[in-house]
Amino acid sequence: MQVISGAFDTLSHAMETYFGNSDQDNVSDDVALAIMRNTVANMKRLLGNIDDMQARSNLMWDSAMAENGILKVGRVTDFQAHQMEHQLGAYTDCNHGQGLAVIHPTYYRHIVKDAEEKFAKFGREVFGVDTAEKAVEALADFIKACGLPTKMSELKSRTEITPELLRKVADSCNIIKSNPRELTHDEIYEILKECM
């Protein structure tokens, strides 16, 4: 599960870069889509054989590409999901990649209308679906198929995750201004509560 969790973090970095602000037909978007597509394909391969060394090698390369700065050229990233998970991790001992897996679909349901064209392209290129909303649901289905947690209650944290704790998480989050829509701390709290 650790390999899949780490690979989801790679996917998250590429998604958050892709959904940030950029000009039209930015080459970084196309590279990000290729990294996301390859990450998903190789995560699926590992679900069939966790010892598949080629899949693991490809995921290492995907990880290097997702975070070496190349995808960020010509753009400002949307790092809001990571900001939420970093704070969740600060208040609990949950696994980083698993926390991201719980947060991403709910966050994306909140912002999908603010970047409908980009979500639709993401859906076509990465999951083979044809609308923005289907893209978000395909991501949620993929997370479930990977055996990653889909709710806060499934995170293996020794700290109880309560609405009161999530209020602290939300209030301490950095607000990212480069995502499809700038959130408020109250919206972050609602997103986190929906993840319960």
Short mmCIF file of N, CA, C and O in Angstrom, two decimals, residues 1-9 11 43 47 95 97-102 140 142-151 154-155:
data_model
loop_
_atom_site.label_atom_id
_atom_site.label_comp_id
_atom_site.label_asym_id
_atom_site.label_seq_id
_atom_site.Cartn_x
_atom_site.Cartn_y
_atom_site.Cartn_z
N MET A 1 0.83 -1.21 0.00
CA MET A 1 0.00 0.00 0.00
C MET A 1 0.86 1.26 0.00
O MET A 1 0.48 2.27 -0.55
N GLN A 2 2.06 1.19 0.61
CA GLN A 2 2.92 2.37 0.65
C GLN A 2 3.33 2.82 -0.75
O GLN A 2 3.40 4.02 -1.02
N VAL A 3 3.60 1.86 -1.63
CA VAL A 3 3.99 2.21 -3.00
C VAL A 3 2.83 2.92 -3.70
O VAL A 3 3.01 3.94 -4.37
N ILE A 4 1.61 2.40 -3.53
CA ILE A 4 0.43 3.01 -4.16
C ILE A 4 0.17 4.39 -3.56
O ILE A 4 -0.15 5.33 -4.29
N SER A 5 0.33 4.53 -2.25
CA SER A 5 0.15 5.85 -1.61
C SER A 5 1.15 6.86 -2.16
O SER A 5 0.80 8.01 -2.45
N GLY A 6 2.41 6.44 -2.28
CA GLY A 6 3.43 7.32 -2.83
C GLY A 6 3.16 7.69 -4.27
O GLY A 6 3.35 8.83 -4.69
N ALA A 7 2.69 6.71 -5.04
CA ALA A 7 2.36 6.97 -6.44
C ALA A 7 1.18 7.94 -6.55
O ALA A 7 1.14 8.78 -7.45
N PHE A 8 0.24 7.85 -5.61
CA PHE A 8 -0.87 8.80 -5.65
C PHE A 8 -0.38 10.21 -5.35
O PHE A 8 -0.88 11.18 -5.92
N ASP A 9 0.61 10.35 -4.49
CA ASP A 9 1.20 11.67 -4.25
C ASP A 9 1.79 12.22 -5.54
O ASP A 9 1.64 13.41 -5.86
N LEU A 11 0.77 11.49 -8.60
CA LEU A 11 -0.39 11.89 -9.41
C LEU A 11 -0.95 13.22 -8.92
O LEU A 11 -1.28 14.10 -9.72
N MET A 43 0.24 2.45 -11.87
CA MET A 43 -0.42 2.09 -10.61
C MET A 43 -1.33 0.88 -10.85
O MET A 43 -1.36 -0.05 -10.03
N LEU A 47 -1.23 -2.97 -9.13
CA LEU A 47 -2.36 -3.64 -8.49
C LEU A 47 -2.42 -5.10 -8.91
O LEU A 47 -2.86 -5.96 -8.15
N ASN A 95 -1.21 8.94 6.73
CA ASN A 95 -0.31 8.82 5.59
C ASN A 95 -0.61 9.93 4.58
O ASN A 95 -1.77 10.17 4.24
N GLY A 97 -0.07 10.36 1.19
CA GLY A 97 -0.72 9.99 -0.07
C GLY A 97 -2.17 9.57 0.15
O GLY A 97 -3.05 9.88 -0.66
N GLN A 98 -2.43 8.88 1.26
CA GLN A 98 -3.79 8.46 1.56
C GLN A 98 -4.67 9.64 1.92
O GLN A 98 -5.84 9.70 1.52
N GLY A 99 -4.13 10.61 2.64
CA GLY A 99 -4.89 11.82 2.94
C GLY A 99 -5.25 12.57 1.67
O GLY A 99 -6.38 13.07 1.51
N LEU A 100 -4.31 12.63 0.74
CA LEU A 100 -4.59 13.27 -0.56
C LEU A 100 -5.68 12.54 -1.31
O LEU A 100 -6.54 13.15 -1.95
N ALA A 101 -5.66 11.21 -1.25
CA ALA A 101 -6.67 10.41 -1.95
C ALA A 101 -8.07 10.70 -1.42
O ALA A 101 -9.04 10.72 -2.17
N VAL A 102 -8.17 10.95 -0.13
CA VAL A 102 -9.47 11.28 0.48
C VAL A 102 -9.92 12.68 0.05
O VAL A 102 -11.09 12.89 -0.29
N ALA A 140 -12.26 9.42 -8.59
CA ALA A 140 -12.76 8.82 -7.35
C ALA A 140 -12.84 7.30 -7.48
O ALA A 140 -12.45 6.57 -6.55
N PHE A 142 -11.04 5.41 -9.48
CA PHE A 142 -9.67 4.91 -9.54
C PHE A 142 -9.09 4.79 -8.13
O PHE A 142 -8.45 3.79 -7.79
N ILE A 143 -9.31 5.81 -7.31
CA ILE A 143 -8.83 5.79 -5.93
C ILE A 143 -9.39 4.57 -5.20
O ILE A 143 -8.66 3.84 -4.51
N LYS A 144 -10.68 4.34 -5.37
CA LYS A 144 -11.33 3.19 -4.72
C LYS A 144 -10.75 1.88 -5.24
O LYS A 144 -10.46 0.95 -4.47
N ALA A 145 -10.55 1.78 -6.56
CA ALA A 145 -10.00 0.56 -7.17
C ALA A 145 -8.59 0.28 -6.68
O ALA A 145 -8.17 -0.89 -6.59
N CYS A 146 -7.86 1.33 -6.33
CA CYS A 146 -6.50 1.16 -5.82
C CYS A 146 -6.47 0.70 -4.36
O CYS A 146 -5.41 0.38 -3.82
N GLY A 147 -7.63 0.69 -3.72
CA GLY A 147 -7.68 0.32 -2.31
C GLY A 147 -7.26 1.43 -1.38
O GLY A 147 -7.00 1.19 -0.19
N LEU A 148 -7.18 2.65 -1.91
CA LEU A 148 -6.84 3.80 -1.08
C LEU A 148 -8.07 4.25 -0.30
O LEU A 148 -9.20 4.03 -0.75
N PRO A 149 -7.89 4.89 0.84
CA PRO A 149 -9.05 5.37 1.60
C PRO A 149 -9.85 6.40 0.80
O PRO A 149 -9.29 7.16 0.01
N THR A 150 -11.15 6.40 1.02
CA THR A 150 -12.03 7.37 0.36
C THR A 150 -12.74 8.28 1.37
O THR A 150 -13.41 9.21 0.97
N LYS A 151 -12.56 7.99 2.65
CA LYS A 151 -13.15 8.81 3.72
C LYS A 151 -12.13 8.97 4.84
O LYS A 151 -11.26 8.11 5.03
N GLU A 154 -11.42 6.14 7.20
CA GLU A 154 -10.61 5.02 6.73
C GLU A 154 -9.11 5.28 6.87
O GLU A 154 -8.30 4.38 6.65
N LEU A 155 -8.74 6.52 7.22
CA LEU A 155 -7.32 6.83 7.42
C LEU A 155 -6.86 6.18 8.72
O LEU A 155 -7.56 6.25 9.73
#
